[in-house]
Coordinates of C-alpha atoms in Angstrom, one line a residue:
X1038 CA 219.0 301.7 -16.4
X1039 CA 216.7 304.1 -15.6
X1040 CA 216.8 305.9 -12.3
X1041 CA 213.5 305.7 -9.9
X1042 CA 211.6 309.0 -9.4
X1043 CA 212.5 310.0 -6.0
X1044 CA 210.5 309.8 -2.9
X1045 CA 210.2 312.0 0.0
X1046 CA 209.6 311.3 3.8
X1047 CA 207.2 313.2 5.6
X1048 CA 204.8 312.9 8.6
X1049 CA 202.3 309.8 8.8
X1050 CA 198.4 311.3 7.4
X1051 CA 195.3 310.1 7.6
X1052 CA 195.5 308.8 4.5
X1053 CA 198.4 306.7 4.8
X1054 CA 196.5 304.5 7.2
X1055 CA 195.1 301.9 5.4
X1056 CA 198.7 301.2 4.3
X1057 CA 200.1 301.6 7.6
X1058 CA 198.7 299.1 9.2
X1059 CA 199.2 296.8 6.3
X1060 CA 203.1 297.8 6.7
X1061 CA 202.6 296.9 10.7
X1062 CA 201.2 293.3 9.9
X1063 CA 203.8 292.6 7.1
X1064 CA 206.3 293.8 9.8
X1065 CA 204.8 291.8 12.7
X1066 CA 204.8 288.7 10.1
X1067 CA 208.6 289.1 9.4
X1068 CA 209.2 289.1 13.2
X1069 CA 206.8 286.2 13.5
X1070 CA 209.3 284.2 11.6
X1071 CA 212.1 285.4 13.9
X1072 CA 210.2 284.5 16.7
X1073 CA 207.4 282.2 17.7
X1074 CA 206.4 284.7 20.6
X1075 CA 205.0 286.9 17.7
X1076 CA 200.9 287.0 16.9
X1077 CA 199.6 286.9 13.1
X1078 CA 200.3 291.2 12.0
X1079 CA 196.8 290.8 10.7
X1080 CA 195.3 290.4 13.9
X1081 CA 197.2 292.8 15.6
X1082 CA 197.9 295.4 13.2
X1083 CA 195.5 297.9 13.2
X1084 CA 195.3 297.9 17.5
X1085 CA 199.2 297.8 17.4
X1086 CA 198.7 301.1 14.9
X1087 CA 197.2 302.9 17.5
X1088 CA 199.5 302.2 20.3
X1089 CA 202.2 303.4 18.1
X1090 CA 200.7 306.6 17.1
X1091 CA 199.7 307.5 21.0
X1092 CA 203.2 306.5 21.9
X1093 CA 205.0 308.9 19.6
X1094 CA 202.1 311.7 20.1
X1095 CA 203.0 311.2 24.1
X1096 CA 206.4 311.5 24.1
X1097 CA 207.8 313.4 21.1
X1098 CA 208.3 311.0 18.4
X1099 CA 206.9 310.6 15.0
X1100 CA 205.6 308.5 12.9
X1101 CA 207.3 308.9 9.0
X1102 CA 206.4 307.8 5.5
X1103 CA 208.3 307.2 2.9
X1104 CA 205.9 308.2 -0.1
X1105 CA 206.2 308.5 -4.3
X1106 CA 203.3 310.1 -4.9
X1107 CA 200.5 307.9 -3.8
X1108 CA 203.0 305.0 -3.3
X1109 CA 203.7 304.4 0.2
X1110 CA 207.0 303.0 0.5
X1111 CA 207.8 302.3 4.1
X1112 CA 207.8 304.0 7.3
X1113 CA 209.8 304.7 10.7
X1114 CA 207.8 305.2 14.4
X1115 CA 210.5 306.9 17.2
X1116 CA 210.1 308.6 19.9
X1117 CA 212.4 309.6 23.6
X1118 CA 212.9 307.6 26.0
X1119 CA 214.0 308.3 29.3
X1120 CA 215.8 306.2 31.8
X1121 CA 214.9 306.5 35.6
X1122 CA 216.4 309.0 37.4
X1123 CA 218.4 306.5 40.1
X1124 CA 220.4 305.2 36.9
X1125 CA 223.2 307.0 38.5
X1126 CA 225.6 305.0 36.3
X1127 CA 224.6 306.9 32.9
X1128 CA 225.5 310.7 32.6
X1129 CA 222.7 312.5 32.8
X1130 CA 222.9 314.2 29.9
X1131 CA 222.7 310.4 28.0
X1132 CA 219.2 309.5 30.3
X1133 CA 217.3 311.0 27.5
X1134 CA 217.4 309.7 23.4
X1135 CA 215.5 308.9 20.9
X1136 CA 214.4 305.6 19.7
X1137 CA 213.4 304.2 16.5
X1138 CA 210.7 301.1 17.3
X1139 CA 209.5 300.1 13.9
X1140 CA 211.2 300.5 10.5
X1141 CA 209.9 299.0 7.5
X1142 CA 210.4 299.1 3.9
X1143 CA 208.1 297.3 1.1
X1144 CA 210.2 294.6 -0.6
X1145 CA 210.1 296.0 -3.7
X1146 CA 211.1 299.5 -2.5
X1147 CA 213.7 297.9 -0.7
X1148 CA 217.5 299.0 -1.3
X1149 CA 216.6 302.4 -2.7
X1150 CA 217.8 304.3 0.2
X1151 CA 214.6 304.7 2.0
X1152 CA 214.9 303.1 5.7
X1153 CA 218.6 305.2 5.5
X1154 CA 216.0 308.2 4.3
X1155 CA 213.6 307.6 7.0
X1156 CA 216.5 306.9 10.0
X1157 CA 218.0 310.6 9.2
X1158 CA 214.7 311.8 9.6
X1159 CA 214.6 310.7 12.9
X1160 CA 217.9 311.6 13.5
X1161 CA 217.2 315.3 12.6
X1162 CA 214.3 314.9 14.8
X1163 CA 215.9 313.7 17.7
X1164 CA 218.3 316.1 17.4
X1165 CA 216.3 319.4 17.2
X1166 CA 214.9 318.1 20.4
X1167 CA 218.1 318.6 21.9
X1168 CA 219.4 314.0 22.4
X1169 CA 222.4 313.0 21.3
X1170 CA 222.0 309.7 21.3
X1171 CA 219.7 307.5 19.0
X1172 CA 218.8 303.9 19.7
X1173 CA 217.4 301.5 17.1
X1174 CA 215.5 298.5 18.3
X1175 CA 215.5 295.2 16.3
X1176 CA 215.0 291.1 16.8
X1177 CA 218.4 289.5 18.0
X1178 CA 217.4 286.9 15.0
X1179 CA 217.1 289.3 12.5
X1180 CA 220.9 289.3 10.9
X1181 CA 219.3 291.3 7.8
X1182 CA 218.4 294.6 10.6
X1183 CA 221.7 294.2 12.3
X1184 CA 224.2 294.1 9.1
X1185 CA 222.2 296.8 8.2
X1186 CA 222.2 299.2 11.1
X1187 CA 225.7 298.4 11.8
X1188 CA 227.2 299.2 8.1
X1189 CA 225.0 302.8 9.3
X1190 CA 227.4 303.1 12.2
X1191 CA 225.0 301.9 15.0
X1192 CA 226.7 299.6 17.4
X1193 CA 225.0 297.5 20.2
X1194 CA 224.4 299.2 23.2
X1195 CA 222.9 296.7 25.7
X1196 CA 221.8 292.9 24.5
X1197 CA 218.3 291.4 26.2
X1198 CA 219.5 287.5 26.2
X1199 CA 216.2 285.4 26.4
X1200 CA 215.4 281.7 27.8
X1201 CA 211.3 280.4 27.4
X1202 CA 211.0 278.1 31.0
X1203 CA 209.9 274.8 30.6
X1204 CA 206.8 274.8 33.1
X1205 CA 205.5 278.2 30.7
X1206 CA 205.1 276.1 27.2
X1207 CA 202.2 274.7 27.8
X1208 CA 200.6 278.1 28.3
X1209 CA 201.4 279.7 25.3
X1210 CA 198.1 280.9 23.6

């Protein structure tokens, strides 16, 4: 079988963005089937983008691509997160990590090696920056992102359990 050409991950450009946001809807689409809280990628996608890209421009992050030549593969937005200062429960040192938001990979680029690729990006990112910690962030339904980060090593750090109220479905949009 022949082997791939390899790809490299680099910093987000302007001319990645066309694809980006089309990665950011088929993201938002996976989640939508995860949960019914999530809105149509295409509608939100190229807004969402945005937000993304001021995020990790605000606090130290980056967004990544994973690229074979003009083939964009999948990418990775992270940046640090802080926890408030009267979290006297965490050591201090362990307030401040990095935090990967959005990973995603094409289906047919997927098991390659790219979201592992794009994750030690971050990683060396984060680290150059001085954290030691790095926090991944995934849908509690999406069993494909969990076996996945945990055969990486990653191991839940807090769980978010969720409950919709009766009297609130009838205001869903």
């Amino acid at each position: 079988m022949k082997t791939p050409p390899r790809f490299m991950v680099r910093d987000a450009q302007p001319a990645d963005r066309r694809q980006l946001v089309a990665f950011v809807a088929a993201l938002q689409d996976v989640e939508r089937t995860l949960h019914a809280g999530r809105v149509e990628g295409r509608r939100i996608a190229a807004a969402h983008l945005v937000h993304l890209e001021q995020a990790a421009r605000e606090r130290r992050g980056r967004v990544l691509v994973a690229a074979r030549g003009d083939e964009r593969l999948g990418f990775l937005v992270g940046w640090v997160e802080e926890e408030a200062r009267g979290l006297h429960h965490v050591r201090p040192a362990e307030r401040r990590y990095g935090v990967v938001t959005d990973l995603y990979v094409a289906p047919g680029a997927r098991a390659r090696g790219i979201a592992v690729a794009l994750l030690e990006e971050a990683a060396r990112h984060f680290a150059a920056l001085g954290l030691t910690r790095l926090r991944v962030r995934t849908l509690a339904a999406n069993q494909a992102a969990l076996r996945f980060y945990r055969a990486l090593g990653y191991a839940p750090y807090e769980l978010t359990l969720e409950r919709e109220l009766p009297h609130a479905r009838h205001r869903r949009a």
